[in-house]
């Protein structure tokens, strides 16, 4: 498969998943509404103390983003599994790894990117500075794709199982803890006047590592689940 055909295949898969998601807008909005609700309830619960809100801001937003991303993971392959499309993908001559990568990108665009875009608005509730808000967006841009890539492996392993949504969370959450730690740590470093380069570098390394391995691992997990 040459480079043009690979990118063309990715584009077709991404476009297809985005078009299908627009027919089920409620599923997309559920993730965003959950993220907004979780992040908004913390300031109401702990009180209006600005110093306390600034200290907990990065952790709260990242935890809310992680939990929100868990909601959409079971749907990554389930619709294609139920209507038989996934079986046709397995039989297609095109690379299953490339097809899975396209679905991961589409999943991030539908569940991760909206969280990144709305995060600065939520950060204002915590009295975050402009510099901290910028770092929050950058950290989420690096971290949320990792959540989708790791989640794809969990979703593939639990495909078709009863209670698969709970199993996905149990599998994926422990693997996402480093992303949570370094993502929140980058924002906390900026808030404390320190450099966030080390945290961002680790997030970037995690993203590259996940980009190389998770599409292939998820593709093999799909083959096992479909047998």
Tab-separated table of C-alpha atoms in Angstrom:
chain	number	residue	atom	x	y	z
A	1	UNK	CA	0.000	0.000	0.000
A	2	UNK	CA	1.595	3.252	-1.043
A	3	UNK	CA	1.491	6.462	0.920
A	4	UNK	CA	-1.329	8.034	-1.068
A	5	UNK	CA	-3.580	5.009	-0.759
A	6	UNK	CA	-2.865	4.788	2.965
A	7	UNK	CA	-3.860	8.398	3.591
A	8	UNK	CA	-6.810	7.984	1.266
A	9	UNK	CA	-7.975	4.979	3.278
A	10	UNK	CA	-7.583	6.882	6.527
A	11	UNK	CA	-9.559	9.772	5.099
A	12	UNK	CA	-12.394	7.499	3.989
A	13	UNK	CA	-12.656	5.799	7.394
A	14	UNK	CA	-12.550	9.113	9.263
A	15	UNK	CA	-15.141	10.700	6.975
A	16	UNK	CA	-17.447	7.692	7.274
A	17	UNK	CA	-17.291	7.638	11.089
A	18	UNK	CA	-17.859	11.386	11.312
A	19	UNK	CA	-20.903	11.185	9.037
A	20	UNK	CA	-22.356	8.312	11.067
A	21	UNK	CA	-21.735	10.215	14.296
A	22	UNK	CA	-23.639	13.217	12.979
A	23	UNK	CA	-26.685	10.955	12.706
A	24	UNK	CA	-26.281	10.096	16.387
A	25	UNK	CA	-25.544	13.524	17.805
A	26	UNK	CA	-26.850	12.524	21.231
A	27	UNK	CA	-23.922	10.119	21.689
A	28	UNK	CA	-21.429	12.867	20.898
A	29	UNK	CA	-23.148	15.416	23.122
A	30	UNK	CA	-23.326	12.978	26.043
A	31	UNK	CA	-19.552	12.970	26.403
A	32	UNK	CA	-19.311	16.759	26.242
A	33	UNK	CA	-22.196	17.341	28.655
A	34	UNK	CA	-20.732	14.855	31.137
A	35	UNK	CA	-17.358	16.617	30.975
A	36	UNK	CA	-18.936	20.021	31.577
A	37	UNK	CA	-21.086	18.759	34.448
A	38	UNK	CA	-18.282	16.987	36.301
A	39	UNK	CA	-15.869	19.910	35.978
A	40	UNK	CA	-18.552	22.438	36.933
A	41	UNK	CA	-19.757	20.638	40.051
A	42	UNK	CA	-16.384	20.780	41.822
A	43	UNK	CA	-16.328	24.584	42.266
A	44	UNK	CA	-19.872	24.409	43.615
A	45	UNK	CA	-18.907	21.684	46.070
A	46	UNK	CA	-15.650	23.070	47.478
A	47	UNK	CA	-16.643	26.732	47.683
A	48	UNK	CA	-15.500	29.957	46.019
A	49	UNK	CA	-11.985	30.121	47.553
A	50	UNK	CA	-9.818	31.201	44.551
A	51	UNK	CA	-6.565	29.766	45.869
A	52	UNK	CA	-8.052	26.331	46.443
A	53	UNK	CA	-9.751	26.347	43.046
A	54	UNK	CA	-6.501	27.209	41.278
A	55	UNK	CA	-4.661	24.370	43.050
A	56	UNK	CA	-7.211	21.739	42.136
A	57	UNK	CA	-8.067	23.038	38.638
A	58	UNK	CA	-5.699	20.940	36.538
A	59	UNK	CA	-6.484	17.705	38.361
A	60	UNK	CA	-10.236	18.212	38.216
A	61	UNK	CA	-10.298	19.037	34.502
A	62	UNK	CA	-8.055	16.099	33.643
A	63	UNK	CA	-10.052	13.639	35.732
A	64	UNK	CA	-13.260	14.908	34.120
A	65	UNK	CA	-11.705	14.520	30.652
A	66	UNK	CA	-10.547	10.981	31.453
A	67	UNK	CA	-13.941	9.903	32.753
A	68	UNK	CA	-15.743	11.541	29.829
A	69	UNK	CA	-13.546	9.732	27.330
A	70	UNK	CA	-14.445	6.418	28.990
A	71	UNK	CA	-18.115	6.950	28.108
A	72	UNK	CA	-17.563	6.776	24.371
A	73	UNK	CA	-15.053	3.897	24.247
A	74	UNK	CA	-17.588	1.028	24.085
A	75	UNK	CA	-19.125	2.663	20.987
A	76	UNK	CA	-15.864	2.766	19.034
A	77	UNK	CA	-16.394	-0.625	17.368
A	78	UNK	CA	-19.812	-1.759	18.645
A	79	UNK	CA	-21.944	-0.270	15.840
A	80	UNK	CA	-19.748	-1.808	13.135
A	81	UNK	CA	-19.788	-5.097	15.032
A	82	UNK	CA	-23.581	-5.202	15.231
A	83	UNK	CA	-24.287	-4.361	11.581
A	84	UNK	CA	-21.586	-6.634	10.145
A	85	UNK	CA	-19.325	-3.856	8.865
A	86	UNK	CA	-16.484	-4.932	11.109
A	87	UNK	CA	-16.531	-8.431	9.663
A	88	UNK	CA	-16.217	-6.952	6.175
A	89	UNK	CA	-13.277	-4.856	7.361
A	90	UNK	CA	-11.537	-8.009	8.549
A	91	UNK	CA	-12.031	-9.615	5.133
A	92	UNK	CA	-11.013	-6.519	3.146
A	93	UNK	CA	-7.600	-6.503	1.419
A	94	UNK	CA	-6.719	-3.199	3.033
A	95	UNK	CA	-4.656	-3.103	6.198
A	96	UNK	CA	-6.816	-3.599	9.288
A	97	UNK	CA	-4.261	-1.590	11.266
A	98	UNK	CA	-4.852	1.413	8.993
A	99	UNK	CA	-8.623	1.005	9.338
A	100	UNK	CA	-8.314	0.923	13.131
A	101	UNK	CA	-6.078	3.996	13.084
A	102	UNK	CA	-8.719	5.851	11.094
A	103	UNK	CA	-11.385	4.906	13.615
A	104	UNK	CA	-9.146	6.056	16.460
A	105	UNK	CA	-8.632	9.449	14.802
A	106	UNK	CA	-12.374	9.789	14.210
A	107	UNK	CA	-13.073	8.841	17.818
A	108	UNK	CA	-10.660	11.516	19.059
A	109	UNK	CA	-12.207	14.142	16.800
A	110	UNK	CA	-15.636	13.325	18.203
A	111	UNK	CA	-14.802	12.816	21.882
A	112	UNK	CA	-11.366	14.285	22.567
A	113	UNK	CA	-11.229	17.422	20.446
A	114	UNK	CA	-14.494	18.882	21.845
A	115	UNK	CA	-13.085	18.463	25.358
A	116	UNK	CA	-9.950	20.351	24.364
A	117	UNK	CA	-11.981	23.194	22.889
A	118	UNK	CA	-14.313	23.586	25.881
A	119	UNK	CA	-11.596	23.158	28.538
A	120	UNK	CA	-10.498	26.855	28.610
A	121	UNK	CA	-14.070	27.925	29.354
A	122	UNK	CA	-14.260	25.480	32.233
A	123	UNK	CA	-10.849	26.593	33.439
A	124	UNK	CA	-12.213	30.087	34.012
A	125	UNK	CA	-14.420	28.649	36.751
A	126	UNK	CA	-11.244	27.786	38.642
A	127	UNK	CA	-9.719	31.255	38.234
A	128	UNK	CA	-6.886	29.886	36.072
A	129	UNK	CA	-4.465	32.339	34.512
A	130	UNK	CA	-4.170	32.769	30.757
A	131	UNK	CA	-0.814	30.971	30.785
A	132	UNK	CA	-2.264	28.045	32.735
A	133	UNK	CA	-5.227	27.839	30.337
A	134	UNK	CA	-2.875	27.706	27.373
A	135	UNK	CA	-0.867	24.924	28.976
A	136	UNK	CA	-4.100	23.063	29.791
A	137	UNK	CA	-5.125	23.124	26.132
A	138	UNK	CA	-1.662	22.005	24.993
A	139	UNK	CA	-1.533	19.170	27.526
A	140	UNK	CA	-5.002	17.987	26.523
A	141	UNK	CA	-4.033	18.115	22.849
A	142	UNK	CA	-1.181	15.728	23.606
A	143	UNK	CA	-2.997	13.609	26.168
A	144	UNK	CA	-6.485	13.015	24.795
A	145	UNK	CA	-5.251	11.182	21.650
A	146	UNK	CA	-3.411	8.783	23.972
A	147	UNK	CA	-6.671	8.099	25.807
A	148	UNK	CA	-8.360	7.240	22.500
A	149	UNK	CA	-5.503	4.998	21.383
A	150	UNK	CA	-5.299	3.075	24.643
A	151	UNK	CA	-9.076	2.930	24.770
A	152	UNK	CA	-9.179	1.360	21.303
A	153	UNK	CA	-7.240	-1.636	22.597
A	154	UNK	CA	-9.627	-2.035	25.531
A	155	UNK	CA	-12.694	-1.621	23.318
A	156	UNK	CA	-11.373	-4.241	20.888
A	157	UNK	CA	-10.610	-6.756	23.649
A	158	UNK	CA	-14.080	-6.442	25.194
A	159	UNK	CA	-16.043	-6.311	21.927
A	160	UNK	CA	-19.220	-8.362	22.100
A	161	UNK	CA	-18.831	-9.228	25.786
A	162	UNK	CA	-21.662	-8.724	28.238
A	163	UNK	CA	-20.828	-5.771	30.469
A	164	UNK	CA	-18.096	-4.697	28.077
A	165	UNK	CA	-18.405	-1.042	29.074
A	166	UNK	CA	-17.370	-1.796	32.649
A	167	UNK	CA	-14.549	-4.068	31.503
A	168	UNK	CA	-13.195	-1.363	29.191
A	169	UNK	CA	-12.923	1.049	32.110
A	170	UNK	CA	-11.194	-1.557	34.280
A	171	UNK	CA	-8.679	-2.286	31.541
A	172	UNK	CA	-8.033	1.248	30.355
A	173	UNK	CA	-8.075	3.386	33.508
A	174	UNK	CA	-4.853	1.981	35.060
A	175	UNK	CA	-3.005	2.513	31.760
A	176	UNK	CA	-4.193	6.119	31.560
A	177	UNK	CA	-2.937	7.114	35.005
A	178	UNK	CA	0.509	8.252	33.715
A	179	UNK	CA	-1.220	10.473	31.143
A	180	UNK	CA	-3.354	11.969	33.907
A	181	UNK	CA	-0.345	12.576	36.153
A	182	UNK	CA	1.862	14.257	33.552
A	183	UNK	CA	-0.993	16.177	31.941
A	184	UNK	CA	-2.109	17.683	35.232
A	185	UNK	CA	1.527	18.117	36.268
A	186	UNK	CA	2.256	20.276	33.227
A	187	UNK	CA	-0.472	22.727	34.191
A	188	UNK	CA	0.544	22.653	37.836
A	189	UNK	CA	4.150	23.422	36.870
A	190	UNK	CA	3.098	26.534	34.960
A	191	UNK	CA	0.884	27.629	37.848
A	192	UNK	CA	3.836	27.260	40.226
A	193	UNK	CA	6.187	29.196	37.938
A	194	UNK	CA	8.208	26.145	36.906
A	195	UNK	CA	8.995	24.640	33.505
A	196	UNK	CA	6.542	22.142	32.037
A	197	UNK	CA	8.927	20.878	29.342
A	198	UNK	CA	9.561	17.537	31.040
A	199	UNK	CA	5.856	16.788	31.432
A	200	UNK	CA	5.094	17.746	27.831
A	201	UNK	CA	8.057	15.708	26.583
A	202	UNK	CA	6.802	12.619	28.382
A	203	UNK	CA	3.287	13.148	27.019
A	204	UNK	CA	4.740	13.478	23.527
A	205	UNK	CA	6.778	10.301	23.993
A	206	UNK	CA	3.703	8.433	25.230
A	207	UNK	CA	1.719	9.643	22.230
A	208	UNK	CA	4.369	8.516	19.730
A	209	UNK	CA	4.707	5.145	21.451
A	210	UNK	CA	0.934	4.667	21.454
A	211	UNK	CA	0.665	5.779	17.818
A	212	UNK	CA	3.165	3.130	16.752
A	213	UNK	CA	1.819	0.176	18.726
A	214	UNK	CA	-1.844	0.601	19.688
A	215	UNK	CA	-3.410	0.458	16.173
A	216	UNK	CA	-1.665	-2.849	15.497
A	217	UNK	CA	-2.505	-4.268	18.933
A	218	UNK	CA	-6.141	-3.169	18.603
A	219	UNK	CA	-6.349	-4.754	15.142
A	220	UNK	CA	-5.082	-8.083	16.496
A	221	UNK	CA	-7.507	-7.827	19.429
A	222	UNK	CA	-10.373	-7.336	16.965
A	223	UNK	CA	-9.357	-10.474	15.094
A	224	UNK	CA	-9.378	-12.427	18.357
A	225	UNK	CA	-12.740	-10.987	19.434
A	226	UNK	CA	-14.336	-11.835	16.082
A	227	UNK	CA	-13.214	-15.471	16.096
